[in-house]
Amino acid sequence: MDRRKFIKNASLTGIGIAAGSTILSCAKTEKNKASKAVVNNNNFPIAICTWGFVNANAKAGQDLDAGINALDAAIAGVALEENDLLNTTVGNGGAPDREGNVTLDASVMDSNGNSGAVANVKNIANVALLAKKVMTETPHVMLAGKGAEAFAYTQGFKKENLLTEASKKAWEEWKQSSEYKPIINIENHDTIGMLCIDKAGDIAGACTTSGIAYKMKGRVGDSPIIGSGLFVDNQIGAAAATGLGEEIMKTVGSFLIVELMRNGMHPQQACEEAINRIVTKSNTYKNFQVAYIAINKAGQTGSYCIHEGFTYMKYQNGKNKNITSEAFIKT
Ligand code: ASP
């Protein structure tokens, strides 16, 4: 966007411009002193991701430090989890649906507003990269099921059996009761949603998951739905979600957070408001988890969740920290 258009949009959305830097004007509460957050490229790069995925976030951060762009760094970071057989919530080794099929969902968004997604894909581990291929190599935004899998082979992806012996054994045990009950804070990790700001200050993100364990065959969650599991607007910021996808989709959570930031909220406040939308509408929120992370154009971050136990990673200036999220329900 040229400078004239940016200034015009900025005046419409409440973002102030100062000479040589952008000032984000945000709500002025004691808790969220975000007003006058100055976009300063010395703050960058930054990588954040859901849960305590230390290695994935470090990988993205180091790639960003080496000058890799935000999207490719995010995809490289989440790929570590997609390839980790011990991680039963993402990629290879993910928990199957109730019929024993491991099906993966993923989405990506770049800093130009382009997006790609895949849903319900079998036999392919690196689905975030596949989502990027949908974005760059097809006229579409999302491919699902067998079509997505067939497209993957045309792009050189290899076929892998994603059901590990351990996941198969756990599924067979689950079948004894067949009780579908999404677990709050599964093994203290889950979907990985990653948001990166590269050296140039551009924002992109990736989100990848095997979805809720023992879901119905064909079920797709929030992670591949642009605006639900992930949303990026390079002028404003980005958000990503984890937890019960059905609730995230009903409130279009990640898009909501970015729009709230556009209207001046700090990422922390915006995440809190998105959780508030869920808990005020749902009578059953005590039984499920939803958690959000967000980052704005100045590199300020926030997170909020329904139940305690959610953490997120933040990489900046060579340091990779695990941050405990505040929660709506405090014990
Ligand atoms: N949000 C994912 C889904 O609903 C799963 C999760 O993050 O727990 O598929």
mmCIF file with all atom_site columns, C-alpha atoms in Angstrom, residues 158-294:
data_model
loop_
_atom_site.group_PDB
_atom_site.id
_atom_site.type_symbol
_atom_site.label_atom_id
_atom_site.label_alt_id
_atom_site.label_comp_id
_atom_site.label_asym_id
_atom_site.label_entity_id
_atom_site.label_seq_id
_atom_site.pdbx_PDB_ins_code
_atom_site.Cartn_x
_atom_site.Cartn_y
_atom_site.Cartn_z
_atom_site.occupancy
_atom_site.B_iso_or_equiv
_atom_site.pdbx_formal_charge
_atom_site.auth_seq_id
_atom_site.auth_comp_id
_atom_site.auth_asym_id
_atom_site.auth_atom_id
_atom_site.pdbx_PDB_model_num
ATOM 1   C CA . LYS A 1 158 ? 5.760   -37.934 0.501  1.00 0.00 ? 158 LYS A CA 1
ATOM 2   C CA . LYS A 1 159 ? 3.045   -40.307 1.652  1.00 0.00 ? 159 LYS A CA 1
ATOM 3   C CA . GLU A 1 160 ? 3.420   -41.267 5.315  1.00 0.00 ? 160 GLU A CA 1
ATOM 4   C CA . ASN A 1 161 ? 1.385   -43.406 7.667  1.00 0.00 ? 161 ASN A CA 1
ATOM 5   C CA . LEU A 1 162 ? 0.626   -40.852 10.391 1.00 0.00 ? 162 LEU A CA 1
ATOM 6   C CA . LEU A 1 163 ? -0.846  -43.336 12.894 1.00 0.00 ? 163 LEU A CA 1
ATOM 7   C CA . THR A 1 164 ? 1.939   -44.373 15.273 1.00 0.00 ? 164 THR A CA 1
ATOM 8   C CA . GLU A 1 165 ? 1.732   -47.541 17.355 1.00 0.00 ? 165 GLU A CA 1
ATOM 9   C CA . ALA A 1 166 ? 1.298   -45.426 20.491 1.00 0.00 ? 166 ALA A CA 1
ATOM 10  C CA . SER A 1 167 ? -1.586  -43.399 19.008 1.00 0.00 ? 167 SER A CA 1
ATOM 11  C CA . LYS A 1 168 ? -3.199  -46.603 17.723 1.00 0.00 ? 168 LYS A CA 1
ATOM 12  C CA . LYS A 1 169 ? -2.975  -48.187 21.162 1.00 0.00 ? 169 LYS A CA 1
ATOM 13  C CA . ALA A 1 170 ? -4.492  -45.097 22.836 1.00 0.00 ? 170 ALA A CA 1
ATOM 14  C CA . TRP A 1 171 ? -7.320  -45.080 20.264 1.00 0.00 ? 171 TRP A CA 1
ATOM 15  C CA . GLU A 1 172 ? -8.035  -48.778 20.865 1.00 0.00 ? 172 GLU A CA 1
ATOM 16  C CA . GLU A 1 173 ? -8.234  -48.082 24.578 1.00 0.00 ? 173 GLU A CA 1
ATOM 17  C CA . TRP A 1 174 ? -10.533 -45.113 23.922 1.00 0.00 ? 174 TRP A CA 1
ATOM 18  C CA . LYS A 1 175 ? -12.856 -47.366 21.906 1.00 0.00 ? 175 LYS A CA 1
ATOM 19  C CA . GLN A 1 176 ? -13.648 -49.344 25.083 1.00 0.00 ? 176 GLN A CA 1
ATOM 20  C CA . SER A 1 177 ? -15.644 -46.353 26.355 1.00 0.00 ? 177 SER A CA 1
ATOM 21  C CA . SER A 1 178 ? -16.025 -44.336 23.101 1.00 0.00 ? 178 SER A CA 1
ATOM 22  C CA . GLU A 1 179 ? -16.722 -41.267 25.192 1.00 0.00 ? 179 GLU A CA 1
ATOM 23  C CA . TYR A 1 180 ? -16.090 -38.066 23.216 1.00 0.00 ? 180 TYR A CA 1
ATOM 24  C CA . LYS A 1 181 ? -14.833 -35.527 25.683 1.00 0.00 ? 181 LYS A CA 1
ATOM 25  C CA . PRO A 1 182 ? -12.346 -32.881 24.505 1.00 0.00 ? 182 PRO A CA 1
ATOM 26  C CA . ILE A 1 183 ? -9.673  -32.702 27.174 1.00 0.00 ? 183 ILE A CA 1
ATOM 27  C CA . ILE A 1 184 ? -8.697  -29.358 28.689 1.00 0.00 ? 184 ILE A CA 1
ATOM 28  C CA . ASN A 1 185 ? -4.952  -28.651 28.243 1.00 0.00 ? 185 ASN A CA 1
ATOM 29  C CA . ILE A 1 186 ? -4.078  -31.976 26.587 1.00 0.00 ? 186 ILE A CA 1
ATOM 30  C CA . GLU A 1 187 ? -0.579  -32.908 27.777 1.00 0.00 ? 187 GLU A CA 1
ATOM 31  C CA . ASN A 1 188 ? -0.077  -29.141 28.105 1.00 0.00 ? 188 ASN A CA 1
ATOM 32  C CA . HIS A 1 189 ? 0.253   -28.750 24.362 1.00 0.00 ? 189 HIS A CA 1
ATOM 33  C CA . ASP A 1 190 ? -2.103  -28.879 21.452 1.00 0.00 ? 190 ASP A CA 1
ATOM 34  C CA . THR A 1 191 ? -2.543  -27.076 18.146 1.00 0.00 ? 191 THR A CA 1
ATOM 35  C CA . ILE A 1 192 ? 0.476   -24.975 17.278 1.00 0.00 ? 192 ILE A CA 1
ATOM 36  C CA . GLY A 1 193 ? -0.385  -21.497 16.041 1.00 0.00 ? 193 GLY A CA 1
ATOM 37  C CA . MET A 1 194 ? 2.682   -19.375 15.316 1.00 0.00 ? 194 MET A CA 1
ATOM 38  C CA . LEU A 1 195 ? 2.874   -15.653 14.587 1.00 0.00 ? 195 LEU A CA 1
ATOM 39  C CA . CYS A 1 196 ? 6.099   -14.066 13.325 1.00 0.00 ? 196 CYS A CA 1
ATOM 40  C CA . ILE A 1 197 ? 7.336   -10.549 12.656 1.00 0.00 ? 197 ILE A CA 1
ATOM 41  C CA . ASP A 1 198 ? 10.442  -10.575 10.487 1.00 0.00 ? 198 ASP A CA 1
ATOM 42  C CA . LYS A 1 199 ? 13.342  -8.117  10.313 1.00 0.00 ? 199 LYS A CA 1
ATOM 43  C CA . ALA A 1 200 ? 11.413  -5.949  7.864  1.00 0.00 ? 200 ALA A CA 1
ATOM 44  C CA . GLY A 1 201 ? 8.534   -5.691  10.353 1.00 0.00 ? 201 GLY A CA 1
ATOM 45  C CA . ASP A 1 202 ? 6.210   -7.829  8.222  1.00 0.00 ? 202 ASP A CA 1
ATOM 46  C CA . ILE A 1 203 ? 3.799   -10.219 9.946  1.00 0.00 ? 203 ILE A CA 1
ATOM 47  C CA . ALA A 1 204 ? 2.726   -13.736 8.915  1.00 0.00 ? 204 ALA A CA 1
ATOM 48  C CA . GLY A 1 205 ? 1.459   -16.871 10.627 1.00 0.00 ? 205 GLY A CA 1
ATOM 49  C CA . ALA A 1 206 ? 0.832   -20.608 10.464 1.00 0.00 ? 206 ALA A CA 1
ATOM 50  C CA . CYS A 1 207 ? -1.522  -22.902 12.348 1.00 0.00 ? 207 CYS A CA 1
ATOM 51  C CA . THR A 1 208 ? -1.425  -26.726 12.251 1.00 0.00 ? 208 THR A CA 1
ATOM 52  C CA . THR A 1 209 ? -3.180  -29.523 14.142 1.00 0.00 ? 209 THR A CA 1
ATOM 53  C CA . SER A 1 210 ? -4.522  -33.051 14.121 1.00 0.00 ? 210 SER A CA 1
ATOM 54  C CA . GLY A 1 211 ? -7.683  -31.595 15.678 1.00 0.00 ? 211 GLY A CA 1
ATOM 55  C CA . ILE A 1 212 ? -9.654  -32.923 18.592 1.00 0.00 ? 212 ILE A CA 1
ATOM 56  C CA . ALA A 1 213 ? -8.813  -36.547 19.386 1.00 0.00 ? 213 ALA A CA 1
ATOM 57  C CA . TYR A 1 214 ? -11.511 -39.046 18.356 1.00 0.00 ? 214 TYR A CA 1
ATOM 58  C CA . LYS A 1 215 ? -13.512 -36.460 16.437 1.00 0.00 ? 215 LYS A CA 1
ATOM 59  C CA . MET A 1 216 ? -16.168 -37.671 14.008 1.00 0.00 ? 216 MET A CA 1
ATOM 60  C CA . LYS A 1 217 ? -14.912 -38.727 10.598 1.00 0.00 ? 217 LYS A CA 1
ATOM 61  C CA . GLY A 1 218 ? -14.896 -35.644 8.375  1.00 0.00 ? 218 GLY A CA 1
ATOM 62  C CA . ARG A 1 219 ? -14.834 -33.140 11.262 1.00 0.00 ? 219 ARG A CA 1
ATOM 63  C CA . VAL A 1 220 ? -12.850 -29.983 10.550 1.00 0.00 ? 220 VAL A CA 1
ATOM 64  C CA . GLY A 1 221 ? -11.899 -27.573 13.325 1.00 0.00 ? 221 GLY A CA 1
ATOM 65  C CA . ASP A 1 222 ? -10.976 -23.912 13.467 1.00 0.00 ? 222 ASP A CA 1
ATOM 66  C CA . SER A 1 223 ? -7.303  -24.247 12.555 1.00 0.00 ? 223 SER A CA 1
ATOM 67  C CA . PRO A 1 224 ? -7.707  -24.223 8.747  1.00 0.00 ? 224 PRO A CA 1
ATOM 68  C CA . ILE A 1 225 ? -10.508 -21.640 8.813  1.00 0.00 ? 225 ILE A CA 1
ATOM 69  C CA . ILE A 1 226 ? -9.043  -18.240 8.016  1.00 0.00 ? 226 ILE A CA 1
ATOM 70  C CA . GLY A 1 227 ? -10.219 -15.817 10.711 1.00 0.00 ? 227 GLY A CA 1
ATOM 71  C CA . SER A 1 228 ? -10.933 -18.568 13.237 1.00 0.00 ? 228 SER A CA 1
ATOM 72  C CA . GLY A 1 229 ? -7.693  -20.451 13.965 1.00 0.00 ? 229 GLY A CA 1
ATOM 73  C CA . LEU A 1 230 ? -5.500  -17.765 12.416 1.00 0.00 ? 230 LEU A CA 1
ATOM 74  C CA . PHE A 1 231 ? -5.718  -14.241 11.085 1.00 0.00 ? 231 PHE A CA 1
ATOM 75  C CA . VAL A 1 232 ? -3.040  -11.807 9.976  1.00 0.00 ? 232 VAL A CA 1
ATOM 76  C CA . ASP A 1 233 ? -3.350  -8.194  8.878  1.00 0.00 ? 233 ASP A CA 1
ATOM 77  C CA . ASN A 1 234 ? 0.094   -6.799  8.257  1.00 0.00 ? 234 ASN A CA 1
ATOM 78  C CA . GLN A 1 235 ? -1.032  -3.242  9.073  1.00 0.00 ? 235 GLN A CA 1
ATOM 79  C CA . ILE A 1 236 ? -2.497  -4.213  12.441 1.00 0.00 ? 236 ILE A CA 1
ATOM 80  C CA . GLY A 1 237 ? -1.307  -7.539  13.854 1.00 0.00 ? 237 GLY A CA 1
ATOM 81  C CA . ALA A 1 238 ? -2.173  -11.219 14.045 1.00 0.00 ? 238 ALA A CA 1
ATOM 82  C CA . ALA A 1 239 ? -3.896  -13.778 16.252 1.00 0.00 ? 239 ALA A CA 1
ATOM 83  C CA . ALA A 1 240 ? -4.067  -17.564 16.589 1.00 0.00 ? 240 ALA A CA 1
ATOM 84  C CA . ALA A 1 241 ? -6.224  -19.972 18.542 1.00 0.00 ? 241 ALA A CA 1
ATOM 85  C CA . THR A 1 242 ? -6.130  -23.330 20.240 1.00 0.00 ? 242 THR A CA 1
ATOM 86  C CA . GLY A 1 243 ? -8.789  -25.285 22.078 1.00 0.00 ? 243 GLY A CA 1
ATOM 87  C CA . LEU A 1 244 ? -12.312 -26.346 21.160 1.00 0.00 ? 244 LEU A CA 1
ATOM 88  C CA . GLY A 1 245 ? -12.535 -25.368 17.507 1.00 0.00 ? 245 GLY A CA 1
ATOM 89  C CA . GLU A 1 246 ? -16.323 -25.310 17.378 1.00 0.00 ? 246 GLU A CA 1
ATOM 90  C CA . GLU A 1 247 ? -16.399 -22.433 19.886 1.00 0.00 ? 247 GLU A CA 1
ATOM 91  C CA . ILE A 1 248 ? -13.603 -20.558 18.122 1.00 0.00 ? 248 ILE A CA 1
ATOM 92  C CA . MET A 1 249 ? -15.379 -20.853 14.760 1.00 0.00 ? 249 MET A CA 1
ATOM 93  C CA . LYS A 1 250 ? -18.713 -19.635 16.134 1.00 0.00 ? 250 LYS A CA 1
ATOM 94  C CA . THR A 1 251 ? -17.081 -16.388 17.253 1.00 0.00 ? 251 THR A CA 1
ATOM 95  C CA . VAL A 1 252 ? -14.490 -16.117 14.417 1.00 0.00 ? 252 VAL A CA 1
ATOM 96  C CA . GLY A 1 253 ? -12.007 -15.545 17.205 1.00 0.00 ? 253 GLY A CA 1
ATOM 97  C CA . SER A 1 254 ? -8.737  -14.646 15.475 1.00 0.00 ? 254 SER A CA 1
ATOM 98  C CA . PHE A 1 255 ? -10.383 -12.202 13.084 1.00 0.00 ? 255 PHE A CA 1
ATOM 99  C CA . LEU A 1 256 ? -12.247 -10.675 16.005 1.00 0.00 ? 256 LEU A CA 1
ATOM 100 C CA . ILE A 1 257 ? -8.986  -10.101 17.902 1.00 0.00 ? 257 ILE A CA 1
ATOM 101 C CA . VAL A 1 258 ? -7.317  -8.409  14.924 1.00 0.00 ? 258 VAL A CA 1
ATOM 102 C CA . GLU A 1 259 ? -10.378 -6.191  14.424 1.00 0.00 ? 259 GLU A CA 1
ATOM 103 C CA . LEU A 1 260 ? -10.378 -5.245  18.100 1.00 0.00 ? 260 LEU A CA 1
ATOM 104 C CA . MET A 1 261 ? -6.693  -4.312  17.796 1.00 0.00 ? 261 MET A CA 1
ATOM 105 C CA . ARG A 1 262 ? -7.543  -2.280  14.692 1.00 0.00 ? 262 ARG A CA 1
ATOM 106 C CA . ASN A 1 263 ? -9.954  -0.337  16.862 1.00 0.00 ? 263 ASN A CA 1
ATOM 107 C CA . GLY A 1 264 ? -7.275  0.431   19.397 1.00 0.00 ? 264 GLY A CA 1
ATOM 108 C CA . MET A 1 265 ? -7.126  -2.478  21.813 1.00 0.00 ? 265 MET A CA 1
ATOM 109 C CA . HIS A 1 266 ? -3.865  -3.868  23.137 1.00 0.00 ? 266 HIS A CA 1
ATOM 110 C CA . PRO A 1 267 ? -3.381  -7.556  22.123 1.00 0.00 ? 267 PRO A CA 1
ATOM 111 C CA . GLN A 1 268 ? -4.008  -8.570  25.739 1.00 0.00 ? 268 GLN A CA 1
ATOM 112 C CA . GLN A 1 269 ? -7.348  -6.769  25.928 1.00 0.00 ? 269 GLN A CA 1
ATOM 113 C CA . ALA A 1 270 ? -8.353  -8.100  22.525 1.00 0.00 ? 270 ALA A CA 1
ATOM 114 C CA . CYS A 1 271 ? -7.668  -11.712 23.572 1.00 0.00 ? 271 CYS A CA 1
ATOM 115 C CA . GLU A 1 272 ? -9.671  -11.150 26.775 1.00 0.00 ? 272 GLU A CA 1
ATOM 116 C CA . GLU A 1 273 ? -12.622 -9.758  24.836 1.00 0.00 ? 273 GLU A CA 1
ATOM 117 C CA . ALA A 1 274 ? -12.585 -12.725 22.420 1.00 0.00 ? 274 ALA A CA 1
ATOM 118 C CA . ILE A 1 275 ? -12.745 -15.140 25.381 1.00 0.00 ? 275 ILE A CA 1
ATOM 119 C CA . ASN A 1 276 ? -15.509 -13.021 26.938 1.00 0.00 ? 276 ASN A CA 1
ATOM 120 C CA . ARG A 1 277 ? -17.594 -13.440 23.789 1.00 0.00 ? 277 ARG A CA 1
ATOM 121 C CA . ILE A 1 278 ? -17.425 -17.211 24.254 1.00 0.00 ? 278 ILE A CA 1
ATOM 122 C CA . VAL A 1 279 ? -18.063 -17.410 27.977 1.00 0.00 ? 279 VAL A CA 1
ATOM 123 C CA . THR A 1 280 ? -21.003 -15.010 27.855 1.00 0.00 ? 280 THR A CA 1
ATOM 124 C CA . LYS A 1 281 ? -22.717 -17.080 25.149 1.00 0.00 ? 281 LYS A CA 1
ATOM 125 C CA . SER A 1 282 ? -21.932 -20.591 26.319 1.00 0.00 ? 282 SER A CA 1
ATOM 126 C CA . ASN A 1 283 ? -23.437 -22.380 29.313 1.00 0.00 ? 283 ASN A CA 1
ATOM 127 C CA . THR A 1 284 ? -20.818 -25.091 29.096 1.00 0.00 ? 284 THR A CA 1
ATOM 128 C CA . TYR A 1 285 ? -17.588 -23.101 28.971 1.00 0.00 ? 285 TYR A CA 1
ATOM 129 C CA . LYS A 1 286 ? -16.416 -24.686 32.217 1.00 0.00 ? 286 LYS A CA 1
ATOM 130 C CA . ASN A 1 287 ? -16.058 -27.955 30.305 1.00 0.00 ? 287 ASN A CA 1
ATOM 131 C CA . PHE A 1 288 ? -13.782 -26.829 27.502 1.00 0.00 ? 288 PHE A CA 1
ATOM 132 C CA . GLN A 1 289 ? -10.665 -24.800 26.845 1.00 0.00 ? 289 GLN A CA 1
ATOM 133 C CA . VAL A 1 290 ? -10.118 -22.005 24.328 1.00 0.00 ? 290 VAL A CA 1
ATOM 134 C CA . ALA A 1 291 ? -6.920  -19.962 24.279 1.00 0.00 ? 291 ALA A CA 1
ATOM 135 C CA . TYR A 1 292 ? -5.693  -17.124 22.082 1.00 0.00 ? 292 TYR A CA 1
ATOM 136 C CA . ILE A 1 293 ? -2.391  -15.429 21.389 1.00 0.00 ? 293 ILE A CA 1
ATOM 137 C CA . ALA A 1 294 ? -1.984  -12.111 19.592 1.00 0.00 ? 294 ALA A CA 1
#
